[in-house]
Amino acid sequence: MRSLMPTYVLQVSYALVLIHLVAAKLPSDIKRCVAGDGKCIIENINVIFNKKNQGDESFGLTKLEPFTMDNFSIRQDPASPVAIYLTLNNPVVYGSKNVRATKVKGFGKTPEGRHEILLEAPYISMLSDYVIDGKVLILPIKGEGRSNFTLVEPKMKIVIDATSRTKDGKIFMDVKDLRVECKPKRVALHFENLFNGDKALGENINSFLNENWNGIFIEMKAPLYDAISKQIKVGTAKVFSATPYDEIFEI
Ligand SMILES: *[C@@H]1O[C@H](CO)[C@@H](O)[C@H](O)[C@H]1NC(C)=O
Ligand SMILES: *[C@@H]1O[C@H](CO)[C@@H](O)[C@H](O)[C@H]1NC(C)=O
């Protein structure tokens, strides 16, 4: 009888080749940072936004410029100052190509725990088809058409809560929760075709919204953050499940 040894060796080496092929490698323009090295991690984040914003499947990176979002609706309490029902369809976000990371916390020896990324950008614009109905402060608003929400010079914070998972001897980060917040210098809003295209009324309401952007933003930011956070969480989780944490970082 032939020894079983050669078959066994073959199978083991075949398995090793497979593991090697399956484990994603970092793209050449992403440095393997020492875990917790904020300066190095900031440089990688900036390469992602500024150079790799068309996406990179090998790294699980979604296209960021423009960034396509799922449809979402905001239904505000009728008793609130901004008592609107707003649906945003086919939202597309522009401006991430100019995002810059300014500070990073976490991303240390273990993926477990809280990680934070501070970002800023000259602008972030979300263009969508909208349907709106309700009241803003005291004025009725109603219409359907194209809309433009622009955050001017936003400072953004992404907070990630993660756990660690080991698969085939490799450590992965599982994104459990991700929340986005932002402080814009100003918010520019524009709804085309309000009141069935009544120009005078539409322009009046648009000016009114822009003059009162701060109060409107305070009322609407929670549901906006929810919709955007959900989307960024999906993208972030994809990156961290494509490449093991201990290949992204030297731990
Ligand atoms: C978003 O809404 C538009 C317009 O109602 C619709 O055509 C499209 O299929 C929706 N997209 C998704 C992903 O549901
Ligand atoms: C959206 O609004 C911003 C701010 O007013 C403006 O700079 C930008 O050109 C607008 N985008 C489009 C596509 O109209």
CSV table of N, CA and C in Angstrom, one decimal, residues 151-211:
chain,number,residue,atom,x,y,z
A,151,LEU,N,-23.7,71.0,3.0
A,151,LEU,CA,-23.0,71.3,4.3
A,151,LEU,C,-21.8,72.1,3.9
A,152,VAL,N,-21.7,73.3,4.3
A,152,VAL,CA,-20.5,74.2,4.0
A,152,VAL,C,-19.5,74.0,5.1
A,153,GLU,N,-18.3,73.7,4.7
A,153,GLU,CA,-17.1,73.5,5.6
A,153,GLU,C,-17.5,72.7,6.9
A,154,PRO,N,-18.0,71.5,6.6
A,154,PRO,CA,-18.4,70.7,7.8
A,154,PRO,C,-17.2,70.1,8.5
A,155,LYS,N,-17.3,70.0,9.8
A,155,LYS,CA,-16.3,69.2,10.6
A,155,LYS,C,-17.1,68.0,11.1
A,156,MET,N,-16.6,66.8,10.8
A,156,MET,CA,-17.4,65.6,11.0
A,156,MET,C,-16.6,64.7,12.0
A,157,LYS,N,-17.4,63.9,12.7
A,157,LYS,CA,-16.9,62.9,13.6
A,157,LYS,C,-17.5,61.6,13.4
A,158,ILE,N,-16.7,60.6,13.2
A,158,ILE,CA,-17.2,59.2,13.0
A,158,ILE,C,-16.8,58.4,14.2
A,159,VAL,N,-17.8,57.9,15.0
A,159,VAL,CA,-17.5,57.1,16.2
A,159,VAL,C,-17.9,55.6,15.8
A,160,ILE,N,-16.9,54.7,16.0
A,160,ILE,CA,-17.1,53.3,15.7
A,160,ILE,C,-16.9,52.5,17.0
A,161,ASP,N,-17.9,51.7,17.3
A,161,ASP,CA,-17.8,50.7,18.3
A,161,ASP,C,-17.7,49.3,17.7
A,162,ALA,N,-16.6,48.6,18.1
A,162,ALA,CA,-16.3,47.4,17.4
A,162,ALA,C,-15.9,46.3,18.3
A,163,THR,N,-16.0,45.1,17.8
A,163,THR,CA,-15.6,43.9,18.5
A,163,THR,C,-14.6,43.2,17.6
A,164,SER,N,-13.9,42.2,18.2
A,164,SER,CA,-12.9,41.4,17.5
A,164,SER,C,-13.4,40.0,17.2
A,165,ARG,N,-13.0,39.5,16.0
A,165,ARG,CA,-13.5,38.2,15.6
A,165,ARG,C,-12.2,37.5,15.0
A,166,THR,N,-12.1,36.2,15.3
A,166,THR,CA,-11.0,35.5,14.7
A,166,THR,C,-11.5,34.5,13.8
A,167,LYS,N,-10.9,34.5,12.6
A,167,LYS,CA,-11.4,33.5,11.5
A,167,LYS,C,-10.1,33.0,10.8
A,168,ASP,N,-10.0,31.7,10.8
A,168,ASP,CA,-8.8,31.0,10.2
A,168,ASP,C,-7.5,31.6,10.7
A,169,GLY,N,-7.5,31.9,12.0
A,169,GLY,CA,-6.3,32.4,12.7
A,169,GLY,C,-6.0,33.9,12.4
A,170,LYS,N,-6.9,34.6,11.7
A,170,LYS,CA,-6.8,36.0,11.4
A,170,LYS,C,-7.7,36.8,12.3
A,171,ILE,N,-7.3,38.0,12.7
A,171,ILE,CA,-8.2,38.9,13.5
A,171,ILE,C,-8.9,39.8,12.6
A,172,PHE,N,-10.2,39.9,12.8
A,172,PHE,CA,-11.0,40.9,12.0
A,172,PHE,C,-11.7,41.9,13.0
A,173,MET,N,-12.0,43.1,12.4
A,173,MET,CA,-12.8,44.0,13.2
A,173,MET,C,-14.3,43.9,12.7
A,174,ASP,N,-15.2,43.7,13.7
A,174,ASP,CA,-16.6,43.7,13.4
A,174,ASP,C,-17.2,45.0,13.9
A,175,VAL,N,-17.7,45.8,12.9
A,175,VAL,CA,-18.3,47.1,13.3
A,175,VAL,C,-19.7,46.9,13.8
A,176,LYS,N,-19.8,47.2,15.1
A,176,LYS,CA,-21.1,46.9,15.8
A,176,LYS,C,-22.0,48.1,15.7
A,177,ASP,N,-21.4,49.3,15.8
A,177,ASP,CA,-22.2,50.5,15.8
A,177,ASP,C,-21.3,51.6,15.2
A,178,LEU,N,-21.9,52.5,14.4
A,178,LEU,CA,-21.2,53.6,13.8
A,178,LEU,C,-22.1,54.8,13.8
A,179,ARG,N,-21.6,55.9,14.3
A,179,ARG,CA,-22.4,57.1,14.3
A,179,ARG,C,-21.6,58.3,13.7
A,180,VAL,N,-22.3,59.1,13.0
A,180,VAL,CA,-21.7,60.3,12.4
A,180,VAL,C,-22.3,61.5,12.9
A,181,GLU,N,-21.5,62.5,13.2
A,181,GLU,CA,-22.1,63.8,13.7
A,181,GLU,C,-21.3,64.8,12.9
A,182,CYS,N,-21.9,66.0,12.7
A,182,CYS,CA,-21.2,67.0,12.0
A,182,CYS,C,-21.6,68.4,12.4
A,183,LYS,N,-20.6,69.3,12.3
A,183,LYS,CA,-20.8,70.8,12.6
A,183,LYS,C,-20.5,71.5,11.4
A,184,PRO,N,-21.5,71.9,10.6
A,184,PRO,CA,-21.2,72.7,9.4
A,184,PRO,C,-21.1,74.2,9.8
A,185,LYS,N,-20.4,74.9,8.9
A,185,LYS,CA,-20.4,76.4,9.1
A,185,LYS,C,-21.7,77.0,8.8
A,186,ARG,N,-22.3,76.3,7.8
A,186,ARG,CA,-23.6,76.8,7.3
A,186,ARG,C,-24.2,75.6,6.5
A,187,VAL,N,-25.6,75.6,6.4
A,187,VAL,CA,-26.2,74.6,5.5
A,187,VAL,C,-27.0,75.3,4.4
A,188,ALA,N,-26.7,75.0,3.2
A,188,ALA,CA,-27.4,75.6,2.1
A,188,ALA,C,-28.4,74.6,1.6
A,189,LEU,N,-29.7,75.1,1.5
A,189,LEU,CA,-30.8,74.2,1.1
A,189,LEU,C,-31.4,74.7,-0.2
A,190,HIS,N,-31.7,73.8,-1.1
A,190,HIS,CA,-32.5,74.3,-2.2
A,190,HIS,C,-33.4,73.2,-2.7
A,191,PHE,N,-34.7,73.6,-2.8
A,191,PHE,CA,-35.8,72.7,-3.3
A,191,PHE,C,-36.2,73.3,-4.6
A,192,GLU,N,-36.0,72.6,-5.7
A,192,GLU,CA,-36.6,73.1,-7.0
A,192,GLU,C,-38.0,72.7,-7.1
A,193,ASN,N,-38.8,73.6,-7.7
A,193,ASN,CA,-40.2,73.2,-8.1
A,193,ASN,C,-41.1,73.1,-6.9
A,194,LEU,N,-40.9,73.9,-5.9
A,194,LEU,CA,-41.9,73.9,-4.7
A,194,LEU,C,-43.2,74.5,-5.2
A,195,PHE,N,-44.3,74.1,-4.6
A,195,PHE,CA,-45.7,74.6,-4.9
A,195,PHE,C,-45.9,74.5,-6.4
A,196,ASN,N,-45.7,73.3,-7.0
A,196,ASN,CA,-46.0,73.1,-8.4
A,196,ASN,C,-45.3,74.1,-9.3
A,197,GLY,N,-44.1,74.5,-8.9
A,197,GLY,CA,-43.3,75.4,-9.8
A,197,GLY,C,-43.7,76.9,-9.6
A,198,ASP,N,-44.5,77.2,-8.6
A,198,ASP,CA,-44.8,78.7,-8.4
A,198,ASP,C,-43.5,79.4,-8.0
A,199,LYS,N,-42.9,80.1,-8.9
A,199,LYS,CA,-41.5,80.7,-8.8
A,199,LYS,C,-41.4,81.6,-7.5
A,200,ALA,N,-42.3,82.6,-7.4
A,200,ALA,CA,-42.2,83.6,-6.4
A,200,ALA,C,-42.3,82.9,-5.0
A,201,LEU,N,-43.3,82.0,-4.8
A,201,LEU,CA,-43.5,81.3,-3.6
A,201,LEU,C,-42.3,80.4,-3.3
A,202,GLY,N,-41.8,79.7,-4.3
A,202,GLY,CA,-40.7,78.8,-4.1
A,202,GLY,C,-39.5,79.5,-3.7
A,203,GLU,N,-39.2,80.6,-4.3
A,203,GLU,CA,-38.0,81.4,-4.0
A,203,GLU,C,-38.0,82.0,-2.6
A,204,ASN,N,-39.2,82.4,-2.2
A,204,ASN,CA,-39.4,82.9,-0.9
A,204,ASN,C,-39.1,81.9,0.2
A,205,ILE,N,-39.7,80.7,0.0
A,205,ILE,CA,-39.5,79.6,0.9
A,205,ILE,C,-38.0,79.2,1.0
A,206,ASN,N,-37.4,79.1,-0.2
A,206,ASN,CA,-36.0,78.7,-0.2
A,206,ASN,C,-35.1,79.8,0.5
A,207,SER,N,-35.4,81.0,0.4
A,207,SER,CA,-34.6,82.1,1.1
A,207,SER,C,-34.9,81.9,2.6
A,208,PHE,N,-36.1,81.7,2.9
A,208,PHE,CA,-36.5,81.6,4.3
A,208,PHE,C,-35.8,80.4,5.0
A,209,LEU,N,-35.7,79.3,4.2
A,209,LEU,CA,-35.0,78.1,4.8
A,209,LEU,C,-33.5,78.4,5.0
A,210,ASN,N,-32.9,79.1,4.0
A,210,ASN,CA,-31.5,79.4,4.2
A,210,ASN,C,-31.2,80.4,5.3
A,211,GLU,N,-32.1,81.3,5.5
A,211,GLU,CA,-31.9,82.2,6.6
A,211,GLU,C,-32.0,81.5,7.9
